[in-house]
PDB file of C-alpha atoms in Angstrom:
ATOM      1  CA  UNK A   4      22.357  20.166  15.387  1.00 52.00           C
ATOM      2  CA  UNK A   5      19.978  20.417  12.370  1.00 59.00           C
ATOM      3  CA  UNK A   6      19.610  15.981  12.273  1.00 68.00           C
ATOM      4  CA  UNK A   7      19.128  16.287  15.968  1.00 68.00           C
ATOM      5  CA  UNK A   8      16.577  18.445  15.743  1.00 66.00           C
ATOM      6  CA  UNK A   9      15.237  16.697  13.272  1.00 70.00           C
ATOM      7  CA  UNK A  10      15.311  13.381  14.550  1.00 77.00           C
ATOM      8  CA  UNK A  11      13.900  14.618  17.442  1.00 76.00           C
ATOM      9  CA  UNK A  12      10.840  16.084  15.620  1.00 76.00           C
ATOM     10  CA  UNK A  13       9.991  12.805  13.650  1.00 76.00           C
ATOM     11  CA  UNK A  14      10.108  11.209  16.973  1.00 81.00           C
ATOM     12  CA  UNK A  15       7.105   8.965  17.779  1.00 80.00           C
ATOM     13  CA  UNK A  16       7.542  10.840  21.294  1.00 83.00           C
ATOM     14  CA  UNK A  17       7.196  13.957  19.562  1.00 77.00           C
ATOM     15  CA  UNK A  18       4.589  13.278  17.070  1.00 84.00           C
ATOM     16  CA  UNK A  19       2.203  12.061  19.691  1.00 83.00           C
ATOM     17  CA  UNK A  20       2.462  15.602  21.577  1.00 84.00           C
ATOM     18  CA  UNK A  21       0.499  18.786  21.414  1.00 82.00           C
ATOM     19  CA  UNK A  22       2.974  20.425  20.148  1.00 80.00           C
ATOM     20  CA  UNK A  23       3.163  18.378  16.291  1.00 78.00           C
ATOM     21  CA  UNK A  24       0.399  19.680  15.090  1.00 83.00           C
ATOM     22  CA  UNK A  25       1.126  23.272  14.993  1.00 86.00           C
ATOM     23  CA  UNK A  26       5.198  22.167  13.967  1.00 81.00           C
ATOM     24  CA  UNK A  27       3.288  20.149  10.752  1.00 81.00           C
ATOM     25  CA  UNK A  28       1.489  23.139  10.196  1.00 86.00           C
ATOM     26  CA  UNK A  29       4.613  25.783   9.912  1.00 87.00           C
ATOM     27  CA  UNK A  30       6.646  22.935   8.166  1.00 83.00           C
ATOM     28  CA  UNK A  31       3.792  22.698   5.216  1.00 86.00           C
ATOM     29  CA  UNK A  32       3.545  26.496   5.199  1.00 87.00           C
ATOM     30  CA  UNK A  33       7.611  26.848   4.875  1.00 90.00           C
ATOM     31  CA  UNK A  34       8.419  23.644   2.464  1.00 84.00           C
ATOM     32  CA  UNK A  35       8.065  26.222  -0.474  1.00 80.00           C
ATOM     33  CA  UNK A  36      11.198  27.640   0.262  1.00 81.00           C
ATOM     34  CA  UNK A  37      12.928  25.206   2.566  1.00 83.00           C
ATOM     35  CA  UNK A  38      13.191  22.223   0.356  1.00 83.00           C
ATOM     36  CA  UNK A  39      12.064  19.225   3.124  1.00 84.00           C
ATOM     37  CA  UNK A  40      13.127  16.215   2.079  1.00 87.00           C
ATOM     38  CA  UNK A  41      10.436  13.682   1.319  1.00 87.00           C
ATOM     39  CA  UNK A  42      11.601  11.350   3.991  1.00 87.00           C
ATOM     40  CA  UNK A  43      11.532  14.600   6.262  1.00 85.00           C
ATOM     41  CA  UNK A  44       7.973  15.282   5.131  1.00 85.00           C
ATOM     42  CA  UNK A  45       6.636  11.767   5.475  1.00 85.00           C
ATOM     43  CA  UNK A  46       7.687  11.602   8.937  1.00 84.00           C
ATOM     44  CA  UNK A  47       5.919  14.652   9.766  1.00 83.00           C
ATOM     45  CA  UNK A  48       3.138  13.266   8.078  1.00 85.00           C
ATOM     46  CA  UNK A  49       2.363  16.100   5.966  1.00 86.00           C
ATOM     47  CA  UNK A  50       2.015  14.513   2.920  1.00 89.00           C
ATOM     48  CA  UNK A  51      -0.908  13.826   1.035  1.00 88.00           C
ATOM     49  CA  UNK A  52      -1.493  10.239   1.289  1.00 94.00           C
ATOM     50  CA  UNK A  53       0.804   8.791   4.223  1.00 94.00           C
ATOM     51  CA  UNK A  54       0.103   5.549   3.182  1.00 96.00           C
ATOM     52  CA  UNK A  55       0.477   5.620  -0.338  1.00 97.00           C
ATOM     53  CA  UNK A  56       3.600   7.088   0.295  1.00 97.00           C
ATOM     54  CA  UNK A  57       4.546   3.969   2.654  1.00 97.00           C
ATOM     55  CA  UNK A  58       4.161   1.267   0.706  1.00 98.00           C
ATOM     56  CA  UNK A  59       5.709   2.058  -2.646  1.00 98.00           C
ATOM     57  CA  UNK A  60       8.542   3.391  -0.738  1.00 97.00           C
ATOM     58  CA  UNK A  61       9.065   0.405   1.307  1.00 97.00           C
ATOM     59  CA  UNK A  62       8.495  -1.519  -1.503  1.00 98.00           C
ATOM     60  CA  UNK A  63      10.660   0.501  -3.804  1.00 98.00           C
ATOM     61  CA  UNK A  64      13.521  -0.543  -1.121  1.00 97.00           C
ATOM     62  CA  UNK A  65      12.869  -3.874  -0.493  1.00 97.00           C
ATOM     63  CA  UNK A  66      13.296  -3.815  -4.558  1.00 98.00           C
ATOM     64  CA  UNK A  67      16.469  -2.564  -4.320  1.00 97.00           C
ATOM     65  CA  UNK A  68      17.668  -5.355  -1.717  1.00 96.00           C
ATOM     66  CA  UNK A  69      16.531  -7.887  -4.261  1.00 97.00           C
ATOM     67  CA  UNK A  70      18.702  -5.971  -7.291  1.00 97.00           C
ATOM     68  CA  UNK A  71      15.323  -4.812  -8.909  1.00 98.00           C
ATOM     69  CA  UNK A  72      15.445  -0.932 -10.602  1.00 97.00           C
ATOM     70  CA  UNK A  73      11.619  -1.332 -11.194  1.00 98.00           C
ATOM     71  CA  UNK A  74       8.192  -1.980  -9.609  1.00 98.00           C
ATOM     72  CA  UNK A  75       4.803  -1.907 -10.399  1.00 98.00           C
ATOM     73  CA  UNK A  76       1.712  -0.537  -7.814  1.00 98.00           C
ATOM     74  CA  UNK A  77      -2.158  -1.353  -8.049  1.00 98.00           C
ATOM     75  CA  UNK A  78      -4.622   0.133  -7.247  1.00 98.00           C
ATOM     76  CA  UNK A  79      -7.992  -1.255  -6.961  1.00 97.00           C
ATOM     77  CA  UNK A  80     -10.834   0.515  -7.333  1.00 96.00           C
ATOM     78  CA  UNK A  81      -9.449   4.021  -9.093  1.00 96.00           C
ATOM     79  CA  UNK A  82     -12.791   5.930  -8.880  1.00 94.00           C
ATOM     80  CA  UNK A  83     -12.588   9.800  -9.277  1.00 94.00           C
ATOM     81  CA  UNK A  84      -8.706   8.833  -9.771  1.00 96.00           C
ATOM     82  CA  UNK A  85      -7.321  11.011  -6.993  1.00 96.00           C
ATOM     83  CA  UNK A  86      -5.299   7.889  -5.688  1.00 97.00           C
ATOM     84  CA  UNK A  87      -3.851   7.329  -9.020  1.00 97.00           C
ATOM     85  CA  UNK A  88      -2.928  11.132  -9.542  1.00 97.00           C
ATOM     86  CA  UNK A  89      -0.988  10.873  -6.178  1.00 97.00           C
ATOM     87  CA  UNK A  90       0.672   7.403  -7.132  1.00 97.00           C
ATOM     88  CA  UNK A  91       1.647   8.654 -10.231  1.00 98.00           C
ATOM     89  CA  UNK A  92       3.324  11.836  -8.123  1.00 97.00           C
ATOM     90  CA  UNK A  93       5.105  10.186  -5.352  1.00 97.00           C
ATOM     91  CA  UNK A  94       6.196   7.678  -8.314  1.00 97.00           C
ATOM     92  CA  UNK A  95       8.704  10.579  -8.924  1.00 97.00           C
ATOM     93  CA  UNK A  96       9.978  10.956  -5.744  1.00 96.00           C
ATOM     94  CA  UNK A  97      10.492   7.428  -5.354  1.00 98.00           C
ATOM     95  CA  UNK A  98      12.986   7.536  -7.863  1.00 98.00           C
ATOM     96  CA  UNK A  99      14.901  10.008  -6.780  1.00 96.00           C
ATOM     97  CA  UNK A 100      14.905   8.702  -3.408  1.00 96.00           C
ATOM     98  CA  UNK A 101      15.711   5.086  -4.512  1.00 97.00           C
ATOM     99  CA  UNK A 102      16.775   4.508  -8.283  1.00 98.00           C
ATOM    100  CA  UNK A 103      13.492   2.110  -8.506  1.00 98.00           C
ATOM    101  CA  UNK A 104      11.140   3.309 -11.429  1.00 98.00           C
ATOM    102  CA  UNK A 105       7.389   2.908 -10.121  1.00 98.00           C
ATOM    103  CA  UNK A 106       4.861   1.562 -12.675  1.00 98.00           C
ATOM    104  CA  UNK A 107       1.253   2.441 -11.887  1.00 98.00           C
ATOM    105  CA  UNK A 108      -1.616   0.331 -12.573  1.00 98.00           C
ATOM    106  CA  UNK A 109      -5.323   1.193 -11.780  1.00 97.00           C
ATOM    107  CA  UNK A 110      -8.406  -1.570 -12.225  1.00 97.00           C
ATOM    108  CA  UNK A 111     -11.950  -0.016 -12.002  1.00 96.00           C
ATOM    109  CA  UNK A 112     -14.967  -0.558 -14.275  1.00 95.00           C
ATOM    110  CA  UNK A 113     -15.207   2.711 -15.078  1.00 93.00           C
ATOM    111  CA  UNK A 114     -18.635   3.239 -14.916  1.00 92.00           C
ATOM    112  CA  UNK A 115     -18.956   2.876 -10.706  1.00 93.00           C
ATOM    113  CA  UNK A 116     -19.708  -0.070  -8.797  1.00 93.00           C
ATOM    114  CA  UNK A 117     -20.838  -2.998 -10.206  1.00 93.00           C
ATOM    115  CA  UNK A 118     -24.672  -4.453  -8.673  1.00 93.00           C
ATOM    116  CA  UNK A 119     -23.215  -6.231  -5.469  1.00 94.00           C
ATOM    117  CA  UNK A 120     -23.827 -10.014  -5.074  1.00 94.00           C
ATOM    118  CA  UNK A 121     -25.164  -9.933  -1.386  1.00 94.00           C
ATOM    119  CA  UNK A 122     -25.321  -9.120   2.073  1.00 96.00           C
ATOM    120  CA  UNK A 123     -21.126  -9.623   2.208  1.00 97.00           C
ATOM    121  CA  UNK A 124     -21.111  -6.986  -0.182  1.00 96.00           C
ATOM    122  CA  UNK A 125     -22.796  -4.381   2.581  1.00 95.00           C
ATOM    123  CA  UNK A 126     -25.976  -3.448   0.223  1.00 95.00           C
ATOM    124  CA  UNK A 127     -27.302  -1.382   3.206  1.00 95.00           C
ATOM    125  CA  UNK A 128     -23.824   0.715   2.458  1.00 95.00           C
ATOM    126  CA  UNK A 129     -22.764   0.554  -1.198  1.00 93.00           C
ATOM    127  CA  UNK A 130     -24.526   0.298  -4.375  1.00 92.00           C
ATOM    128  CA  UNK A 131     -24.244  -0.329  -7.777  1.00 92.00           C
ATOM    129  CA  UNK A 132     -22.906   3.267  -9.953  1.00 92.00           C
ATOM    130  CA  UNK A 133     -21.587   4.578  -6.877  1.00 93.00           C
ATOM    131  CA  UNK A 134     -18.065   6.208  -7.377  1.00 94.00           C
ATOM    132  CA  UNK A 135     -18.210   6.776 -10.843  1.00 93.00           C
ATOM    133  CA  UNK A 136     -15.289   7.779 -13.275  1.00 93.00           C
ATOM    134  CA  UNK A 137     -14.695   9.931 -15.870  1.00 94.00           C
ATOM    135  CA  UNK A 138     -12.457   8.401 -17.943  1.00 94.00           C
ATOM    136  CA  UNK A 139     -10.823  10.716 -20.112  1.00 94.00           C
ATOM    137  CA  UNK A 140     -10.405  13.018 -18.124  1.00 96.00           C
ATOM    138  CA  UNK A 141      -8.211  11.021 -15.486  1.00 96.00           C
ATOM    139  CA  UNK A 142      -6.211  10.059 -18.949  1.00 95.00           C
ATOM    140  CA  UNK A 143      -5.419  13.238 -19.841  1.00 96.00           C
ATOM    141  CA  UNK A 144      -4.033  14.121 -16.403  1.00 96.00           C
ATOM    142  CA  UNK A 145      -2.201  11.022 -16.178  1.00 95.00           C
ATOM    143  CA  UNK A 146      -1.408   9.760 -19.219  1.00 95.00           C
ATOM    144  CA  UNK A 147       1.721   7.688 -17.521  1.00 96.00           C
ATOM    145  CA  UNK A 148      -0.882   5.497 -16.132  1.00 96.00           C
ATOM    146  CA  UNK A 149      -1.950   2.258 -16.946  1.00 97.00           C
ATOM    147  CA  UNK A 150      -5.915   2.113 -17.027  1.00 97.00           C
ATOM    148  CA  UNK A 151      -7.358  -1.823 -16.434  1.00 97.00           C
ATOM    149  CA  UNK A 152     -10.784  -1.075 -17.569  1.00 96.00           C
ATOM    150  CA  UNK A 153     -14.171  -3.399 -16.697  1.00 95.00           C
ATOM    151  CA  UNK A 154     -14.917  -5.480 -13.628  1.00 95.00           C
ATOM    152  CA  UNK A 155     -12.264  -6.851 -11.813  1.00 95.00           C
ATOM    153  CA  UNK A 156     -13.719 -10.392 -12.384  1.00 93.00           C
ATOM    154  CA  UNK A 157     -13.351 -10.158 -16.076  1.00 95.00           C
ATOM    155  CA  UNK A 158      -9.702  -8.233 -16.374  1.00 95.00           C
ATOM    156  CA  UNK A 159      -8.135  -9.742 -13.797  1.00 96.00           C
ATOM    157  CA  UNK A 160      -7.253 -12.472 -15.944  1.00 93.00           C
ATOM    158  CA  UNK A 161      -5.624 -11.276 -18.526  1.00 94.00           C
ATOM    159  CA  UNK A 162      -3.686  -8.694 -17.364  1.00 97.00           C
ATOM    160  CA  UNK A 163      -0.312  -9.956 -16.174  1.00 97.00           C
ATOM    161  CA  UNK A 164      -0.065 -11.522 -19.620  1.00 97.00           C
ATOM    162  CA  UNK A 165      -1.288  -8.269 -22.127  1.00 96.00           C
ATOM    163  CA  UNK A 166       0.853  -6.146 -19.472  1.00 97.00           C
ATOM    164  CA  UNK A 167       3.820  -7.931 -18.764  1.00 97.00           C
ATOM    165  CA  UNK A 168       3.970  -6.201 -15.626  1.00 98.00           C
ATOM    166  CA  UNK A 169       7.380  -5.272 -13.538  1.00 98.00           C
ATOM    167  CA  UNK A 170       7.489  -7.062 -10.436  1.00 98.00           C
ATOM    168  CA  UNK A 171       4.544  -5.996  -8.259  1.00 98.00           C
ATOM    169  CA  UNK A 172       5.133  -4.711  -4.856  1.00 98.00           C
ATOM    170  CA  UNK A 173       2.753  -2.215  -3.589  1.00 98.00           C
ATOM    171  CA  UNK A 174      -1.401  -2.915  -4.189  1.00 98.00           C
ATOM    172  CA  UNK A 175      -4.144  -0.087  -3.021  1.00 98.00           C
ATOM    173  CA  UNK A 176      -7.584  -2.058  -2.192  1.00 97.00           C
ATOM    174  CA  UNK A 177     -10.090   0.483  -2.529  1.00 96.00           C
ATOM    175  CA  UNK A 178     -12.374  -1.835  -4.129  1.00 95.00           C
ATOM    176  CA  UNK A 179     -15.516  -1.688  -1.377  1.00 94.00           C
ATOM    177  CA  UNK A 180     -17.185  -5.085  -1.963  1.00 96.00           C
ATOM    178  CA  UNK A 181     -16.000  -8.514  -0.573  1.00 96.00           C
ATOM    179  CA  UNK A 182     -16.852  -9.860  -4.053  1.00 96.00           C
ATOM    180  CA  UNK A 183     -14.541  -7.200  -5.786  1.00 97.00           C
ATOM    181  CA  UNK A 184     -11.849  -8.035  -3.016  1.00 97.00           C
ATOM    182  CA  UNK A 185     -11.864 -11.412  -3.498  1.00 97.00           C
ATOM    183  CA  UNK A 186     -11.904 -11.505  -7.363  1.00 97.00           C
ATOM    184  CA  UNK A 187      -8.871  -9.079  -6.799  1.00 98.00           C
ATOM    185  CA  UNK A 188      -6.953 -11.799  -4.876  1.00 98.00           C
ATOM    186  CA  UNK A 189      -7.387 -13.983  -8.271  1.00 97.00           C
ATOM    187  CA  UNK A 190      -3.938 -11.822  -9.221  1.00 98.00           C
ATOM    188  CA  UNK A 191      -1.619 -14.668  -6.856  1.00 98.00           C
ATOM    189  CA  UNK A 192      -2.879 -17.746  -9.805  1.00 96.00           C
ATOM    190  CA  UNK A 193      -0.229 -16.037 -11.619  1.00 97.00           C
ATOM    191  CA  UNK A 194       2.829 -16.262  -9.218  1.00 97.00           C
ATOM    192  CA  UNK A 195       4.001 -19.932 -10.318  1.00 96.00           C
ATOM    193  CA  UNK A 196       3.523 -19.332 -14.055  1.00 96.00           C
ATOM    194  CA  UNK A 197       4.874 -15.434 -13.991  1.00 97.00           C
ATOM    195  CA  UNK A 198       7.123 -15.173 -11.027  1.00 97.00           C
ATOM    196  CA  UNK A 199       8.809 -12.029 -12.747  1.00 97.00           C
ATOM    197  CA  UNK A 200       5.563 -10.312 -12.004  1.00 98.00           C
ATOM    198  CA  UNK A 201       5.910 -10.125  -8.465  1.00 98.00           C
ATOM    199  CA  UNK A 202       7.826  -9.227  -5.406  1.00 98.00           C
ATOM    200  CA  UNK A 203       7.912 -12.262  -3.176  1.00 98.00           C
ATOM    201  CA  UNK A 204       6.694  -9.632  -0.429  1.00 98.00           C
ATOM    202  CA  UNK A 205       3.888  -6.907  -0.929  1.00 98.00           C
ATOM    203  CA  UNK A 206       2.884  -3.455   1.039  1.00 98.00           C
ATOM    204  CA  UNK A 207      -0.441  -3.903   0.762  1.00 98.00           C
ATOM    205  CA  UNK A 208      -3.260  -0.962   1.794  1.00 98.00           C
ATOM    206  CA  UNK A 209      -7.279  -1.937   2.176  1.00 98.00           C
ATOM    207  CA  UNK A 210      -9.509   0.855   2.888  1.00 96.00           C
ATOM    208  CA  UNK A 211     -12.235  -0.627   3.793  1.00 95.00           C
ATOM    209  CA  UNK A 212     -11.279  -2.429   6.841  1.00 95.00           C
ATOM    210  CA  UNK A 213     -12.092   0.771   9.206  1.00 93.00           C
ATOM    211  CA  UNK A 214     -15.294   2.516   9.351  1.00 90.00           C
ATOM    212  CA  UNK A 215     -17.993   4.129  11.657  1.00 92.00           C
ATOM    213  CA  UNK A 216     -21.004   2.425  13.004  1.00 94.00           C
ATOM    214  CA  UNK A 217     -22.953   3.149   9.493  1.00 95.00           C
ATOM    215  CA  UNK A 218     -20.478   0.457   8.140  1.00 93.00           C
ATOM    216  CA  UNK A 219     -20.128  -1.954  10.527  1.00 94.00           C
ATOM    217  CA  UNK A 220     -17.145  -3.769   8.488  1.00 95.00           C
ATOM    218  CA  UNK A 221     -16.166  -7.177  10.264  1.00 94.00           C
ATOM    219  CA  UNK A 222     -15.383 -10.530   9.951  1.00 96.00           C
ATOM    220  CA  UNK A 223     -18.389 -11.266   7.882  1.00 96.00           C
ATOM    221  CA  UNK A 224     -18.796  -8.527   5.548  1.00 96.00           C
ATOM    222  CA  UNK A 225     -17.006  -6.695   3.129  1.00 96.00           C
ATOM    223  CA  UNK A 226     -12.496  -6.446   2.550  1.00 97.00           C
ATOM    224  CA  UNK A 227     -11.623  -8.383   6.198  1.00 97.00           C
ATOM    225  CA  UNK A 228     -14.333 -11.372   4.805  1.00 97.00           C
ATOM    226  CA  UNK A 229     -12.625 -11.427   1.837  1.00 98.00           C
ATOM    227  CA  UNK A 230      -9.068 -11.309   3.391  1.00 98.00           C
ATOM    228  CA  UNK A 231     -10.126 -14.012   6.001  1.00 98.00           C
ATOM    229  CA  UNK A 232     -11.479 -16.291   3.043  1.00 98.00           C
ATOM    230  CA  UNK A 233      -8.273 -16.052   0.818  1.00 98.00           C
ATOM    231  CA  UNK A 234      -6.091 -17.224   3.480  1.00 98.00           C
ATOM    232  CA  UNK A 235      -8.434 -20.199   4.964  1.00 98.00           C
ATOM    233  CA  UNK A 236      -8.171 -21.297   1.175  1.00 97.00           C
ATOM    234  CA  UNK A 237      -4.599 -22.161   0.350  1.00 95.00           C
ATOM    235  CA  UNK A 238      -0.915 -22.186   1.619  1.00 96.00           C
ATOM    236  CA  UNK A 239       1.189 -20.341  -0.813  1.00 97.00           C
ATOM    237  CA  UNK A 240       0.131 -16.546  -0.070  1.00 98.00           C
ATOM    238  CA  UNK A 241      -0.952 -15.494   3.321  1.00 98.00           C
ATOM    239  CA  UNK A 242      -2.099 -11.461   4.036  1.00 98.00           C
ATOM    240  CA  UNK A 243      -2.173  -9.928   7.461  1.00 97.00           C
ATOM    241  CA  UNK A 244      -2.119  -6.732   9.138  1.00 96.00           C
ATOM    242  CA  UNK A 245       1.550  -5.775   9.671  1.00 95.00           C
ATOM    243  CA  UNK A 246       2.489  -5.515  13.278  1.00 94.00           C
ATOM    244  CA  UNK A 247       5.885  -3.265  13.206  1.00 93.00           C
ATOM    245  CA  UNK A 248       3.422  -0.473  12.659  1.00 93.00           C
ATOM    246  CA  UNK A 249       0.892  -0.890  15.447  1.00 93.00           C
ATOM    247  CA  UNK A 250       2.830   0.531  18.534  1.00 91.00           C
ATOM    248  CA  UNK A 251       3.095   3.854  16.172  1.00 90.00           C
ATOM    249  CA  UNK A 252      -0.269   5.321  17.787  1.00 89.00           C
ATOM    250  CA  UNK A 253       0.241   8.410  15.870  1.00 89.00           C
ATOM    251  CA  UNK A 254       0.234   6.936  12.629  1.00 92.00           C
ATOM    252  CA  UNK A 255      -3.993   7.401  11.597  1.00 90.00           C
ATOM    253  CA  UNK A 256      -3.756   4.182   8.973  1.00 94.00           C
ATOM    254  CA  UNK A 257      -1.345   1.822  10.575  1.00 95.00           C
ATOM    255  CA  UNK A 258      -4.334  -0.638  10.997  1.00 96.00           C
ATOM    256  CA  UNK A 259      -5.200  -0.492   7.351  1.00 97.00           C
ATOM    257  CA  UNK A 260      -1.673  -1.724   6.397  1.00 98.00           C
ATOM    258  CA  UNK A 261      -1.351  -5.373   5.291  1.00 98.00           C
ATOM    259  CA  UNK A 262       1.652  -7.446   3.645  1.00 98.00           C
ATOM    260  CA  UNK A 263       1.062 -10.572   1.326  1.00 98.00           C
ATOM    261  CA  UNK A 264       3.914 -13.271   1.785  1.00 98.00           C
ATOM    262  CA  UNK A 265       4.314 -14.808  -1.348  1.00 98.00           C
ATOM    263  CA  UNK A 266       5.748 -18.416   0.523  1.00 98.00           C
ATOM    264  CA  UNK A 267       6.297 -20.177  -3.186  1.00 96.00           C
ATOM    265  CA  UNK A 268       7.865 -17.457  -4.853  1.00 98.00           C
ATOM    266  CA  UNK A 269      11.860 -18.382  -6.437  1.00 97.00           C
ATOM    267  CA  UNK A 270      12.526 -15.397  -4.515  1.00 97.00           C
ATOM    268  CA  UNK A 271      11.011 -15.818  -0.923  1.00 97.00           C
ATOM    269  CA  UNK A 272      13.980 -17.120   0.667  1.00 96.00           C
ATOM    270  CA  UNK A 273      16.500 -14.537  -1.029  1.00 96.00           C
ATOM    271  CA  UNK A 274      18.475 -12.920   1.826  1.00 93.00           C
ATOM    272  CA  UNK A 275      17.766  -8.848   2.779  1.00 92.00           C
ATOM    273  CA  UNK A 276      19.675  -8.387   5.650  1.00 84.00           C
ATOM    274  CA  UNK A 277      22.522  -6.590   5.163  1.00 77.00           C
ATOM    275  CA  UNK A 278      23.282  -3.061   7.021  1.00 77.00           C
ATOM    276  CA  UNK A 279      20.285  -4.128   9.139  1.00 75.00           C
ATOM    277  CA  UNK A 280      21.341  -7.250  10.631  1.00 77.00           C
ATOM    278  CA  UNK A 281      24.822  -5.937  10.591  1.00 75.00           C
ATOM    279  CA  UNK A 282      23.696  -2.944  12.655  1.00 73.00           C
ATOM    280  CA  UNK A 283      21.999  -5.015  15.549  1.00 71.00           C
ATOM    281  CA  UNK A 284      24.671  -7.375  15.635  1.00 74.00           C
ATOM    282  CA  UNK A 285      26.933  -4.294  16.502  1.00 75.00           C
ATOM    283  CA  UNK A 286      24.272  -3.231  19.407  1.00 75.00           C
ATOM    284  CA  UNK A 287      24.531  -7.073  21.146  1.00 75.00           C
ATOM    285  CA  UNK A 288      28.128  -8.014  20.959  1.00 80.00           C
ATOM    286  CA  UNK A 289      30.010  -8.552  24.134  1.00 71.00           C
ATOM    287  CA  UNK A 290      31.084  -5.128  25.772  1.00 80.00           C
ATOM    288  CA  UNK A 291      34.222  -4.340  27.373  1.00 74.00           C
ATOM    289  CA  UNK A 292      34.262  -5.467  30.762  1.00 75.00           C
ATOM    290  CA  UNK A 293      34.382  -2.027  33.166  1.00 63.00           C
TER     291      UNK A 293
END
């Protein structure tokens, strides 16, 4: 009775309803003393960061189909370092929940937004200093971090090679700027000379992609530009929204959820199945006749 009920409750039905929002609210105020799982908790959609919680989780088990015990997840543009804090959290869970060891990397100058390079960048919106950091203190509350400090354009290049990274499977785009975005993307020159780096699939999250009419983020401006560019540019890595998570209406940031298909990667091709396929092949055999 308690899975029914459960399943039942992290029903996309259910979750659309009136009634999930005061059921989240008693299920945050009791989890001190009930224990809810993390998968429980997730669906609910009571934790902190839904979708930082997706993709190292899905990426975490998409490790584990390919035999890898650890990961590594960017993210872009750290700035006060909340998103890092939280990465560095759910890291925790995501062991105990999969066995895969989450390595967490954050890029950011450090200092706030660089001066942006022109009207892609949305000048009317963001400016140079903006989002500033203070360094040691983010250190000192995560000090299992990995800090990438100075503009992207600069460390980017570098860093697989000083870092030796574990294969990379979950990236946070917070970065603002389509010139930040796209130097961001400069990560992929890497996949043919360190393969090991990276997951031949990604869980990808850009923030910027959604906005209100102050923004105005499109086509021409800003992380979709950027996005749009990359893949007009070459064959081996395409990024797109993901589309198993756009009929899930109640899910606030399923339309700031991409993947990156790594097409050349030794790995691409590898076989992940298993229960999965198993399990539909169950639902459409042949039944009984009457």
């Amino acid at each position: 009775m308690k899975k029914l009920i459960g399943s039942f409750l992290v029903s996309p039905e259910f979750q659309r309803s009136l009634l999930a929002l005061p059921v989240r609210a008693m299920v945050r105020a009791t989890d001190g003393f009930m224990k809810y799982s993390t998968a429980f908790k997730m669906d609910m959609q009571i934790v902190e960061r839904p979708h930082y919680s997706y993709c190292m989780l899905k990426a975490a088990e998409l490790a584990v189909r390919l035999g890898h015990d650890r990961i590594s997840a960017i993210e872009f543009g750290v700035a006060g370092g909340n998103g890092l804090v939280y990465m560095c959290a759910f890291a925790e869970e995501v062991k105990k929940m999969t066995g895969v060891t989450v390595d967490c990397y954050g890029f950011d100058t450090g200092e706030g937004m660089p001066d942006p390079e022109g009207e892609a960048d949305l000048p009317y919106w963001f400016a140079a200093a903006q989002y500033r950091m203070d360094v040691p203190a983010l250190k000192a509350r995560v000090p299992q971090a990995k800090l990438v400090l100075g503009n992207i354009r600069d460390s980017i290049d570098g860093f697989i090679e000083e870092y030796n990274p574990a294969p990379i499977g979950a990236i946070f785009n917070d970065t603002d700027y389509w010139s930040s975005t796209r130097e961001s993307f400069r990560l992929y020159d890497k996949i043919k000379s360190h393969p090991d780096a990276f997951l031949p699939r990604q869980f990808m999250y850009f923030d910027d992609v959604l906005g209100s009419e102050t923004e105005m983020y499109g086509p021409h401006n800003g992380q979709i530009l950027a996005i749009n560019e990359f893949n007009a540019q070459q064959d081996a890595v395409k990024i797109h929204r993901n589309q198993n998570l756009l009929s899930f209406d109640h899910l606030a940031y399923r339309f700031q959820i991409y993947y990156a298909h790594l097409f050349e990667h030794p790995t691409y091709n590898t076989y992940v199945g298993g229960e999965r396929q198993e399990h539909l092949q169950d639902l459409l055999k042949l039944k009984a006749a009457g």
